[in-house]
Amino acid sequence: MDKGKLSRGAVMKRKATDKRQEIPDAGAAGLRLVIQPKPSGAKSWAMRFRRPSGEQGNLSLGPFDASDREAVDTPVIGQALTVVEAHALAAAINLQRARGIDVIALQRAERQRQGSGIADRTHSAFPVHVRDHVDQHLRPNVRRWREVARILGLNFPLSGDQEPTIIKGGLCERWRDLLLREIDGDTLYAVMSEAVHHGIPGLRKKGKGPSDARGRKIIDALGTLFWWLKQHRRIKTNPSVDVHRPAPPKKGKRVLNVKLDIRNADELRWFWAACDHLGAYGSICKLLLLTGCRREEIARMNVEELNTGNAMLSLPGERTKNHLPHLVPLPALAQEIIESVPRVSNYYVFSTTGQTPMSGFSKYKKRLDELMLIEARKERGTNVTIPKWKLHDLRRTVSTGMNGIGILPHVVEAALNHISGEAKSGVAGTYNLEQYLPERVAAYERWATYVAGIISGSNTSNVVSLPRQAVLSSGA
């Protein structure tokens, strides 16, 4: 056997490692055996050579066929190739190159002739399809499309028209030479399990121990990708079907205690006092309590979304979960908080770098919990504890609190940009387009007055004792 010429047995003995491998095969000039890193370990054939223009040419030939079947006479690019077929195909390609033919350009032209570019995409490697998926589906339709793109292995700049970069160690790098037909359910399950136990490929792991949330994120991103690919006839079957998706956590019921007697709303008082020591992060948290907005809606607030006087926050559809524009009336207390924030950015209201919005919420939330416990123990002694809670629980707290002080449910739903309540769901939602803006303005002011009473510990009986009918007649 020629030195360096791979045999079927030699290829079978080659094992996957933690890094992608390219093994030269002396069976034909430029031929490579490509082995993807663990856990996939997929093997395929590729060629590396100089094109007539002098630039480097990379050509994927097809997956490795481990069977000992008889070789076909004329192997073609894209089919599963035995060692004998890979040698024969590479030799035929080198013969074309010797005649001055640009094999890569010829291959692309042939694919285009097969029909509307679909064939070209079908034979392209994984990163090509991810980029198309981002540009044609995610960017126009998904609010946090950049995050999904990162999970798939592409990093898009926050602004400008710069090209995305391939994330080191991410899926696009790991599967850069894989054709779609080489990615099966076992491959997807392996990467989902890896995300749960070790982190999403290419992305920094947050927290210790396993995380089902990471598993759900990566299988959701891949599932949407392969669903789109099947819809656009790039694959025949969707490999993500029947791949295990970790179960979601139980729906949260945690509410920071909201009492009609504000003197007993201890957790809210401790929360507000703790926020006073956390600078811009504390201001964000206070606004979450006053508005019921989602975390990113406040953290990424920019000057273009605030009207003159900071009395209204206008969230565009691309910044809301349901993709609907949303007006958030800001009560006087919220306006004071916004105006007190030191500005380090000409665009973002909350920023530590001057270029990007506020981040690092896990670190700040941990400190917030510590400060709340200190406040609690000042009042109740060292034995007091505070049950675990998340920032999103503030949204449920606002809803519960507004209903508790007599604001009508349909006004609360409108304030939180919900379309699932009785007034907006089903047939009612089709015909009822009322936004209840005057009622929401009054509701937010009443809620802010209630929160202010908690902070001061004063008895604002005029806020909490009005019956619902009186609230309705007053415009709240």
Tab-separated table of C-alpha atoms in Angstrom:
chain	number	residue	atom	x	y	z
A	1	MET	CA	0.000	0.000	0.000
A	2	ASP	CA	1.259	3.479	-0.830
A	3	LYS	CA	2.533	5.370	2.199
A	4	GLY	CA	-0.160	7.669	3.513
A	5	LYS	CA	-2.916	6.112	1.395
A	6	LEU	CA	-5.954	5.426	3.573
A	7	SER	CA	-7.743	2.098	3.535
A	8	ARG	CA	-11.213	1.279	4.839
A	9	GLY	CA	-9.672	-0.306	7.939
A	10	ALA	CA	-7.446	2.711	8.570
A	11	VAL	CA	-10.413	5.087	8.349
A	12	MET	CA	-12.481	2.888	10.656
A	13	LYS	CA	-9.690	2.955	13.270
A	14	ARG	CA	-9.501	6.741	13.271
A	15	LYS	CA	-11.295	8.058	16.361
A	16	ALA	CA	-12.876	11.428	17.031
A	17	THR	CA	-11.170	13.730	19.510
A	18	ASP	CA	-12.120	17.048	21.092
A	19	LYS	CA	-10.905	18.859	17.963
A	20	ARG	CA	-11.791	18.692	14.296
A	21	GLN	CA	-9.302	16.585	12.311
A	22	GLU	CA	-8.210	16.690	8.675
A	23	ILE	CA	-6.112	13.686	7.646
A	24	PRO	CA	-4.360	13.898	4.241
A	25	ASP	CA	-4.910	10.870	2.008
A	26	ALA	CA	-2.147	10.056	-0.444
A	27	GLY	CA	-4.682	8.134	-2.511
A	28	ALA	CA	-5.274	11.363	-4.504
A	29	ALA	CA	-3.706	14.821	-4.385
A	30	GLY	CA	-5.610	17.205	-2.119
A	31	LEU	CA	-7.909	14.519	-0.686
A	32	ARG	CA	-8.696	14.791	3.036
A	33	LEU	CA	-10.577	12.667	5.537
A	34	VAL	CA	-12.456	15.064	7.830
A	35	ILE	CA	-13.453	13.892	11.325
A	36	GLN	CA	-15.723	16.140	13.365
A	37	PRO	CA	-14.995	16.492	17.116
A	38	LYS	CA	-16.840	14.614	19.804
A	39	PRO	CA	-19.673	13.939	20.387
A	40	SER	CA	-20.616	13.886	16.681
A	41	GLY	CA	-17.461	12.262	15.310
A	42	ALA	CA	-18.929	12.312	11.776
A	43	LYS	CA	-16.485	11.378	9.012
A	44	SER	CA	-16.554	12.844	5.523
A	45	TRP	CA	-14.370	13.492	2.486
A	46	ALA	CA	-13.134	16.872	1.262
A	47	MET	CA	-10.513	18.327	-1.067
A	48	ARG	CA	-8.190	21.298	-0.641
A	49	PHE	CA	-6.475	22.731	-3.719
A	50	ARG	CA	-5.586	25.889	-5.621
A	51	ARG	CA	-8.125	27.150	-8.105
A	52	PRO	CA	-6.966	28.575	-11.483
A	53	SER	CA	-7.229	32.065	-9.938
A	54	GLY	CA	-4.656	31.078	-7.316
A	55	GLU	CA	-7.032	31.270	-4.351
A	56	GLN	CA	-7.552	28.358	-1.982
A	57	GLY	CA	-10.361	26.015	-3.011
A	58	ASN	CA	-12.353	23.881	-0.551
A	59	LEU	CA	-14.686	21.214	-1.863
A	60	SER	CA	-16.831	18.849	0.245
A	61	LEU	CA	-17.193	15.507	-1.517
A	62	GLY	CA	-19.569	13.573	0.716
A	63	PRO	CA	-19.849	11.507	3.928
A	64	PHE	CA	-17.717	8.423	4.512
A	65	ASP	CA	-19.467	5.136	3.707
A	66	ALA	CA	-18.162	2.492	6.122
A	67	SER	CA	-19.761	-0.428	4.299
A	68	ASP	CA	-17.742	-2.903	2.230
A	69	ARG	CA	-20.103	-2.776	-0.743
A	70	GLU	CA	-18.826	-2.826	-4.299
A	71	ALA	CA	-17.762	0.599	-5.535
A	72	VAL	CA	-19.862	2.356	-8.177
A	73	ASP	CA	-18.210	3.126	-11.497
A	74	THR	CA	-18.773	6.886	-11.486
A	75	PRO	CA	-19.091	8.303	-7.960
A	76	VAL	CA	-20.462	11.856	-7.714
A	77	ILE	CA	-20.160	14.709	-5.272
A	78	GLY	CA	-22.722	14.557	-2.489
A	79	GLN	CA	-23.194	10.804	-2.234
A	80	ALA	CA	-21.827	8.638	0.594
A	81	LEU	CA	-18.374	7.505	-0.545
A	82	THR	CA	-16.359	4.437	0.291
A	83	VAL	CA	-12.572	4.802	0.380
A	84	VAL	CA	-12.288	3.425	-3.164
A	85	GLU	CA	-14.976	5.809	-4.430
A	86	ALA	CA	-13.379	8.798	-2.696
A	87	HIS	CA	-10.047	8.017	-4.372
A	88	ALA	CA	-11.711	7.636	-7.771
A	89	LEU	CA	-13.746	10.843	-7.449
A	90	ALA	CA	-10.724	12.868	-6.273
A	91	ALA	CA	-8.645	11.512	-9.177
A	92	ALA	CA	-11.360	12.569	-11.668
A	93	ILE	CA	-11.486	16.064	-10.128
A	94	ASN	CA	-7.680	16.368	-10.347
A	95	LEU	CA	-7.822	15.380	-14.012
A	96	GLN	CA	-10.252	18.247	-14.660
A	97	ARG	CA	-7.961	20.624	-12.774
A	98	ALA	CA	-5.015	19.536	-14.914
A	99	ARG	CA	-6.996	20.646	-17.963
A	100	GLY	CA	-7.381	24.141	-16.444
A	101	ILE	CA	-11.026	23.659	-15.407
A	102	ASP	CA	-12.230	25.544	-12.312
A	103	VAL	CA	-13.971	22.579	-10.679
A	104	ILE	CA	-15.583	24.643	-7.933
A	105	ALA	CA	-17.066	27.163	-10.387
A	106	LEU	CA	-18.226	24.287	-12.591
A	107	GLN	CA	-19.883	22.584	-9.649
A	108	ARG	CA	-21.700	25.769	-8.624
A	109	ALA	CA	-22.939	26.386	-12.145
A	110	GLU	CA	-24.222	22.822	-12.405
A	111	ARG	CA	-26.140	23.186	-9.162
A	112	GLN	CA	-27.748	26.414	-10.306
A	113	ARG	CA	-28.861	24.747	-13.512
A	114	GLN	CA	-30.618	22.063	-11.501
A	115	GLY	CA	-33.292	24.502	-10.444
A	116	SER	CA	-33.669	27.945	-8.866
A	117	GLY	CA	-30.668	27.645	-6.598
A	118	ILE	CA	-32.330	24.979	-4.443
A	119	ALA	CA	-29.881	22.290	-5.522
A	120	ASP	CA	-26.970	24.589	-4.711
A	121	ARG	CA	-28.237	25.075	-1.177
A	122	THR	CA	-29.027	21.384	-0.736
A	123	HIS	CA	-25.379	20.504	-1.377
A	124	SER	CA	-23.971	23.329	0.763
A	125	ALA	CA	-22.526	22.854	4.221
A	126	PHE	CA	-24.277	23.699	7.483
A	127	PRO	CA	-23.144	27.372	7.939
A	128	VAL	CA	-24.630	28.384	4.562
A	129	HIS	CA	-28.072	27.212	5.652
A	130	VAL	CA	-27.787	28.886	9.052
A	131	ARG	CA	-26.990	32.228	7.414
A	132	ASP	CA	-29.960	31.896	5.033
A	133	HIS	CA	-32.209	30.933	7.947
A	134	VAL	CA	-31.139	33.991	9.954
A	135	ASP	CA	-31.533	36.431	7.053
A	136	GLN	CA	-34.785	35.068	5.652
A	137	HIS	CA	-36.620	33.882	8.769
A	138	LEU	CA	-35.134	34.860	12.133
A	139	ARG	CA	-34.273	38.501	11.495
A	140	PRO	CA	-37.754	39.472	10.169
A	141	ASN	CA	-39.775	37.393	12.637
A	142	VAL	CA	-37.931	36.734	15.893
A	143	ARG	CA	-37.454	39.470	18.487
A	144	ARG	CA	-34.179	38.093	19.930
A	145	TRP	CA	-32.850	36.732	16.646
A	146	ARG	CA	-29.222	37.551	17.432
A	147	GLU	CA	-29.357	35.279	20.486
A	148	VAL	CA	-30.748	32.389	18.394
A	149	ALA	CA	-28.074	33.001	15.747
A	150	ARG	CA	-25.386	32.772	18.439
A	151	ILE	CA	-26.769	29.446	19.613
A	152	LEU	CA	-26.447	28.213	16.017
A	153	GLY	CA	-22.862	29.488	15.844
A	154	LEU	CA	-23.026	32.923	14.156
A	155	ASN	CA	-22.295	36.189	15.947
A	156	PHE	CA	-23.987	39.253	14.411
A	157	PRO	CA	-22.819	42.755	15.436
A	158	LEU	CA	-25.313	44.769	17.487
A	159	SER	CA	-25.403	47.546	14.900
A	160	GLY	CA	-24.337	48.292	11.354
A	161	ASP	CA	-24.253	46.071	8.294
A	162	GLN	CA	-21.105	44.163	9.176
A	163	GLU	CA	-20.906	40.503	8.260
A	164	PRO	CA	-21.371	37.981	11.093
A	165	THR	CA	-18.433	36.028	12.453
A	166	ILE	CA	-18.329	32.297	13.072
A	167	ILE	CA	-18.127	31.638	16.821
A	168	LYS	CA	-15.072	29.621	17.802
A	169	GLY	CA	-16.194	26.195	18.940
A	170	GLY	CA	-19.808	26.913	17.944
A	171	LEU	CA	-22.020	24.764	15.749
A	172	CYS	CA	-21.153	26.594	12.520
A	173	GLU	CA	-17.458	25.937	13.096
A	174	ARG	CA	-17.995	22.400	14.329
A	175	TRP	CA	-20.271	21.459	11.416
A	176	ARG	CA	-18.706	23.696	8.775
A	177	ASP	CA	-18.060	20.775	6.403
A	178	LEU	CA	-21.213	18.799	7.165
A	179	LEU	CA	-23.953	18.516	4.584
A	180	LEU	CA	-27.517	18.504	5.862
A	181	ARG	CA	-27.934	14.785	5.186
A	182	GLU	CA	-25.056	14.070	7.564
A	183	ILE	CA	-26.896	15.600	10.546
A	184	ASP	CA	-29.332	13.122	12.057
A	185	GLY	CA	-31.363	12.794	15.241
A	186	ASP	CA	-28.480	11.158	17.100
A	187	THR	CA	-26.251	14.122	16.273
A	188	LEU	CA	-28.870	16.585	17.545
A	189	TYR	CA	-29.487	14.601	20.727
A	190	ALA	CA	-25.748	14.528	21.422
A	191	VAL	CA	-25.404	18.301	21.113
A	192	MET	CA	-28.533	18.838	23.244
A	193	SER	CA	-27.087	16.614	25.978
A	194	GLU	CA	-23.785	18.471	25.711
A	195	ALA	CA	-25.592	21.802	26.171
A	196	VAL	CA	-27.364	20.529	29.302
A	197	HIS	CA	-24.250	19.198	31.008
A	198	HIS	CA	-21.377	21.288	29.642
A	199	GLY	CA	-22.854	24.379	27.970
A	200	ILE	CA	-23.946	25.428	24.483
A	201	PRO	CA	-21.021	24.893	22.058
A	202	GLY	CA	-18.975	28.072	21.659
A	203	LEU	CA	-20.851	30.072	24.312
A	204	ARG	CA	-19.736	30.835	27.843
A	205	LYS	CA	-21.393	28.615	30.408
A	206	LYS	CA	-23.371	30.477	33.048
A	207	GLY	CA	-23.883	28.872	36.416
A	208	LYS	CA	-22.763	25.533	37.764
A	209	GLY	CA	-24.187	22.101	37.162
A	210	PRO	CA	-26.616	20.853	34.502
A	211	SER	CA	-29.180	23.196	32.945
A	212	ASP	CA	-32.311	21.956	31.174
A	213	ALA	CA	-32.860	25.533	29.982
A	214	ARG	CA	-29.715	25.316	27.833
A	215	GLY	CA	-30.957	22.044	26.362
A	216	ARG	CA	-34.312	23.594	25.495
A	217	LYS	CA	-32.642	26.613	23.894
A	218	ILE	CA	-30.400	24.639	21.563
A	219	ILE	CA	-33.010	22.053	20.542
A	220	ASP	CA	-35.544	24.856	19.934
A	221	ALA	CA	-33.048	26.735	17.765
A	222	LEU	CA	-32.145	23.622	15.784
A	223	GLY	CA	-35.755	22.489	15.563
A	224	THR	CA	-36.819	25.823	14.075
A	225	LEU	CA	-33.884	25.730	11.664
A	226	PHE	CA	-34.688	22.241	10.341
A	227	TRP	CA	-38.415	22.996	10.207
A	228	TRP	CA	-37.603	25.994	7.976
A	229	LEU	CA	-35.222	23.925	5.847
A	230	LYS	CA	-37.912	21.304	5.275
A	231	GLN	CA	-40.481	23.987	4.429
A	232	HIS	CA	-38.108	25.302	1.764
A	233	ARG	CA	-37.382	21.836	0.338
A	234	ARG	CA	-33.737	21.721	1.358
A	235	ILE	CA	-34.253	18.495	3.310
A	236	LYS	CA	-36.691	15.617	2.922
A	237	THR	CA	-37.119	14.841	6.614
A	238	ASN	CA	-36.650	16.894	9.769
A	239	PRO	CA	-34.023	15.200	12.017
A	240	SER	CA	-35.181	17.167	15.072
A	241	VAL	CA	-38.536	15.351	15.169
A	242	ASP	CA	-38.725	13.066	18.226
A	243	VAL	CA	-35.435	14.374	19.641
A	244	HIS	CA	-35.864	14.769	23.389
A	245	ARG	CA	-36.532	18.307	24.608
A	246	PRO	CA	-36.048	18.831	28.369
A	247	ALA	CA	-39.338	19.621	30.082
A	248	PRO	CA	-39.998	23.291	30.915
A	249	PRO	CA	-40.042	24.358	34.560
A	250	LYS	CA	-43.328	24.622	36.377
A	251	LYS	CA	-45.121	27.912	35.895
A	252	GLY	CA	-44.115	30.429	38.514
A	253	LYS	CA	-46.514	31.570	41.214
A	254	ARG	CA	-44.135	33.700	43.272
A	255	VAL	CA	-45.334	37.202	44.131
A	256	LEU	CA	-43.478	39.611	46.382
A	257	ASN	CA	-46.067	40.095	49.092
A	258	VAL	CA	-48.695	42.638	48.094
A	259	LYS	CA	-51.034	43.546	50.944
A	260	LEU	CA	-54.051	45.819	51.019
A	261	ASP	CA	-52.596	47.076	54.271
A	262	ILE	CA	-49.339	48.470	52.910
A	263	ARG	CA	-47.725	48.256	56.327
A	264	ASN	CA	-47.551	44.471	55.809
A	265	ALA	CA	-46.044	44.588	52.296
A	266	ASP	CA	-42.671	43.740	53.766
A	267	GLU	CA	-40.915	42.213	50.757
A	268	LEU	CA	-41.668	45.188	48.530
A	269	ARG	CA	-40.295	47.550	51.163
A	270	TRP	CA	-37.119	45.487	51.559
A	271	PHE	CA	-36.817	45.232	47.782
A	272	TRP	CA	-36.996	49.008	47.309
A	273	ALA	CA	-34.483	49.681	50.098
A	274	ALA	CA	-32.050	47.182	48.582
A	275	CYS	CA	-32.385	48.799	45.143
A	276	ASP	CA	-31.221	52.096	46.644
A	277	HIS	CA	-27.721	50.566	46.984
A	278	LEU	CA	-27.402	49.170	43.442
A	279	GLY	CA	-27.101	52.239	41.234
A	280	ALA	CA	-28.400	51.867	37.678
A	281	TYR	CA	-29.312	48.215	38.244
A	282	GLY	CA	-31.450	49.221	41.208
A	283	SER	CA	-33.153	51.849	39.053
A	284	ILE	CA	-33.989	49.200	36.435
A	285	CYS	CA	-35.508	46.963	39.111
A	286	LYS	CA	-37.588	49.804	40.530
A	287	LEU	CA	-38.962	50.549	37.062
A	288	LEU	CA	-39.847	46.876	36.637
A	289	LEU	CA	-41.965	47.137	39.772
A	290	LEU	CA	-43.601	50.390	38.694
A	291	THR	CA	-44.353	49.379	35.090
A	292	GLY	CA	-44.670	45.581	34.987
A	293	CYS	CA	-42.444	45.564	31.884
A	294	ARG	CA	-40.149	42.694	30.996
A	295	ARG	CA	-36.498	42.983	31.985
A	296	GLU	CA	-35.061	43.656	28.515
A	297	GLU	CA	-37.793	46.203	27.741
A	298	ILE	CA	-36.437	48.389	30.544
A	299	ALA	CA	-32.746	47.440	30.430
A	300	ARG	CA	-32.499	48.266	26.691
A	301	MET	CA	-34.565	51.448	26.918
A	302	ASN	CA	-33.171	54.173	24.652
A	303	VAL	CA	-33.716	57.906	24.316
A	304	GLU	CA	-35.685	57.546	21.070
A	305	GLU	CA	-38.354	55.542	22.913
A	306	LEU	CA	-38.962	58.262	25.529
A	307	ASN	CA	-41.084	61.255	24.674
A	308	THR	CA	-40.452	64.797	25.903
A	309	GLY	CA	-40.626	64.871	29.674
A	310	ASN	CA	-40.197	61.076	29.942
A	311	ALA	CA	-43.938	60.641	30.495
A	312	MET	CA	-44.336	57.810	27.961
A	313	LEU	CA	-42.199	54.848	26.916
A	314	SER	CA	-42.988	53.781	23.335
A	315	LEU	CA	-41.820	50.222	22.754
A	316	PRO	CA	-41.663	49.148	19.074
A	317	GLY	CA	-42.944	45.722	18.087
A	318	GLU	CA	-39.455	44.293	17.677
A	319	ARG	CA	-38.822	44.920	21.390
A	320	THR	CA	-41.944	43.218	22.762
A	321	LYS	CA	-42.635	39.512	23.227
A	322	ASN	CA	-45.860	39.529	21.180
A	323	HIS	CA	-44.296	41.781	18.479
A	324	LEU	CA	-46.961	44.442	19.081
A	325	PRO	CA	-46.024	48.102	19.726
A	326	HIS	CA	-46.731	49.035	23.323
A	327	LEU	CA	-47.162	52.390	25.059
A	328	VAL	CA	-46.143	52.446	28.721
A	329	PRO	CA	-47.367	55.536	30.628
A	330	LEU	CA	-44.684	56.485	33.131
A	331	PRO	CA	-45.950	57.823	36.469
A	332	ALA	CA	-44.150	60.710	38.137
A	333	LEU	CA	-42.144	58.385	40.388
A	334	ALA	CA	-40.840	56.451	37.338
A	335	GLN	CA	-39.942	59.718	35.586
A	336	GLU	CA	-37.915	60.818	38.599
A	337	ILE	CA	-35.975	57.546	38.565
A	338	ILE	CA	-35.153	57.853	34.848
A	339	GLU	CA	-34.044	61.463	35.233
A	340	SER	CA	-31.764	60.570	38.159
A	341	VAL	CA	-29.793	57.932	36.237
A	342	PRO	CA	-26.278	59.156	35.273
A	343	ARG	CA	-25.995	59.055	31.472
A	344	VAL	CA	-22.877	57.407	30.083
A	345	SER	CA	-24.418	56.722	26.660
A	346	ASN	CA	-25.995	59.050	24.123
A	347	TYR	CA	-28.437	56.301	23.170
A	348	TYR	CA	-29.086	53.811	25.960
A	349	VAL	CA	-30.640	55.078	29.191
A	350	PHE	CA	-28.928	52.329	31.209
A	351	SER	CA	-25.331	51.540	30.258
A	352	THR	CA	-21.996	50.992	31.940
A	353	THR	CA	-19.864	51.019	28.776
A	354	GLY	CA	-21.481	53.864	26.851
A	355	GLN	CA	-21.831	51.539	23.846
A	356	THR	CA	-24.040	48.669	25.002
A	357	PRO	CA	-27.059	48.351	27.290
A	358	MET	CA	-26.870	47.146	30.876
A	359	SER	CA	-25.933	43.494	31.406
A	360	GLY	CA	-24.616	41.224	34.159
A	361	PHE	CA	-28.022	40.647	35.739
A	362	SER	CA	-27.103	37.360	37.446
A	363	LYS	CA	-24.375	39.090	39.478
A	364	TYR	CA	-26.580	42.040	40.422
A	365	LYS	CA	-29.556	39.814	41.313
A	366	LYS	CA	-27.389	37.872	43.747
A	367	ARG	CA	-26.343	41.126	45.427
A	368	LEU	CA	-29.969	42.334	45.463
A	369	ASP	CA	-31.004	39.176	47.350
A	370	GLU	CA	-28.221	39.720	49.888
A	371	LEU	CA	-29.249	43.338	50.502
A	372	MET	CA	-32.934	42.406	50.819
A	373	LEU	CA	-32.075	39.857	53.491
A	374	ILE	CA	-30.078	42.458	55.401
A	375	GLU	CA	-33.084	44.796	55.346
A	376	ALA	CA	-35.388	41.980	56.435
A	377	ARG	CA	-33.193	41.023	59.384
A	378	LYS	CA	-33.050	44.637	60.537
A	379	GLU	CA	-36.821	44.407	61.053
A	380	ARG	CA	-37.460	40.746	61.889
A	381	GLY	CA	-34.248	39.384	63.390
A	382	THR	CA	-31.629	36.943	62.165
A	383	ASN	CA	-34.003	34.006	61.761
A	384	VAL	CA	-36.028	35.565	58.925
A	385	THR	CA	-35.655	34.144	55.403
A	386	ILE	CA	-36.906	35.309	52.006
A	387	PRO	CA	-38.178	32.650	49.577
A	388	LYS	CA	-36.359	32.565	46.232
A	389	TRP	CA	-37.728	34.789	43.512
A	390	LYS	CA	-36.838	35.952	39.988
A	391	LEU	CA	-36.965	39.381	38.375
A	392	HIS	CA	-39.832	38.181	36.182
A	393	ASP	CA	-41.851	37.667	39.379
A	394	LEU	CA	-42.053	41.461	39.610
A	395	ARG	CA	-44.331	41.386	36.562
A	396	ARG	CA	-46.687	38.985	38.348
A	397	THR	CA	-46.420	41.168	41.450
A	398	VAL	CA	-47.561	44.226	39.472
A	399	SER	CA	-50.515	42.342	37.988
A	400	THR	CA	-51.556	40.964	41.375
A	401	GLY	CA	-51.054	44.310	43.098
A	402	MET	CA	-52.996	46.336	40.528
A	403	ASN	CA	-55.921	43.956	40.726
A	404	GLY	CA	-55.706	44.052	44.505
A	405	ILE	CA	-56.106	47.839	44.727
A	406	GLY	CA	-59.190	47.805	42.526
A	407	ILE	CA	-57.930	48.358	38.979
A	408	LEU	CA	-60.129	46.471	36.540
A	409	PRO	CA	-58.612	43.290	35.024
A	410	HIS	CA	-58.925	44.392	31.379
A	411	VAL	CA	-56.996	47.585	32.195
A	412	VAL	CA	-54.294	45.558	33.951
A	413	GLU	CA	-54.033	43.227	30.938
A	414	ALA	CA	-53.683	46.211	28.602
A	415	ALA	CA	-51.047	47.752	30.874
A	416	LEU	CA	-48.974	44.549	30.683
A	417	ASN	CA	-49.423	44.224	26.899
A	418	HIS	CA	-51.309	40.953	27.291
A	419	ILE	CA	-53.635	39.741	24.545
A	420	SER	CA	-54.758	36.578	26.329
A	421	GLY	CA	-57.336	38.020	28.733
A	422	GLU	CA	-61.098	37.838	28.212
A	423	ALA	CA	-61.219	41.338	26.717
A	424	LYS	CA	-58.609	40.575	24.049
A	425	SER	CA	-58.648	36.832	23.354
A	426	GLY	CA	-60.622	34.943	20.709
A	427	VAL	CA	-63.410	36.785	18.906
A	428	ALA	CA	-63.251	39.637	21.408
A	429	GLY	CA	-59.635	40.297	20.509
A	430	THR	CA	-60.502	40.363	16.815
A	431	TYR	CA	-62.982	43.203	17.212
A	432	ASN	CA	-61.880	44.941	20.410
A	433	LEU	CA	-58.886	47.082	19.440
A	434	GLU	CA	-59.288	49.551	22.294
A	435	GLN	CA	-55.995	50.287	24.065
A	436	TYR	CA	-57.520	51.899	27.222
A	437	LEU	CA	-54.718	54.465	27.314
A	438	PRO	CA	-56.416	57.024	29.629
A	439	GLU	CA	-57.354	54.210	32.002
A	440	ARG	CA	-53.800	52.879	31.945
A	441	VAL	CA	-52.354	56.320	32.714
A	442	ALA	CA	-54.583	56.520	35.786
A	443	ALA	CA	-53.820	52.905	36.738
A	444	TYR	CA	-50.066	53.437	36.707
A	445	GLU	CA	-50.384	56.580	38.826
A	446	ARG	CA	-52.520	54.696	41.381
A	447	TRP	CA	-50.045	51.825	41.457
A	448	ALA	CA	-47.093	54.223	41.899
A	449	THR	CA	-48.929	55.961	44.731
A	450	TYR	CA	-49.457	52.585	46.370
A	451	VAL	CA	-45.767	51.681	46.003
A	452	ALA	CA	-44.763	55.092	47.391
A	453	GLY	CA	-46.950	54.384	50.422
A	454	ILE	CA	-45.114	51.104	50.967
A	455	ILE	CA	-41.752	52.845	50.817
A	456	SER	CA	-42.749	55.493	53.348
A	457	GLY	CA	-44.856	53.150	55.461
A	458	SER	CA	-47.707	55.660	55.431
A	459	ASN	CA	-51.360	54.659	55.468
A	460	THR	CA	-52.733	55.713	52.073
A	461	SER	CA	-56.248	54.474	52.663
A	462	ASN	CA	-57.538	56.539	49.736
A	463	VAL	CA	-55.500	54.287	47.438
A	464	VAL	CA	-56.419	50.868	48.730
A	465	SER	CA	-59.976	51.162	49.977
A	466	LEU	CA	-61.870	52.230	46.845
A	467	PRO	CA	-64.223	49.538	45.507
A	468	ARG	CA	-63.898	48.510	41.845
A	469	GLN	CA	-66.977	50.479	40.780
A	470	ALA	CA	-65.531	53.647	42.281
A	471	VAL	CA	-62.229	52.998	40.484
A	472	LEU	CA	-64.082	52.596	37.192
A	473	SER	CA	-65.993	55.839	37.615
A	474	SER	CA	-62.782	57.685	38.458
A	475	GLY	CA	-61.201	56.645	35.144
A	476	ALA	CA	-58.742	54.105	36.610
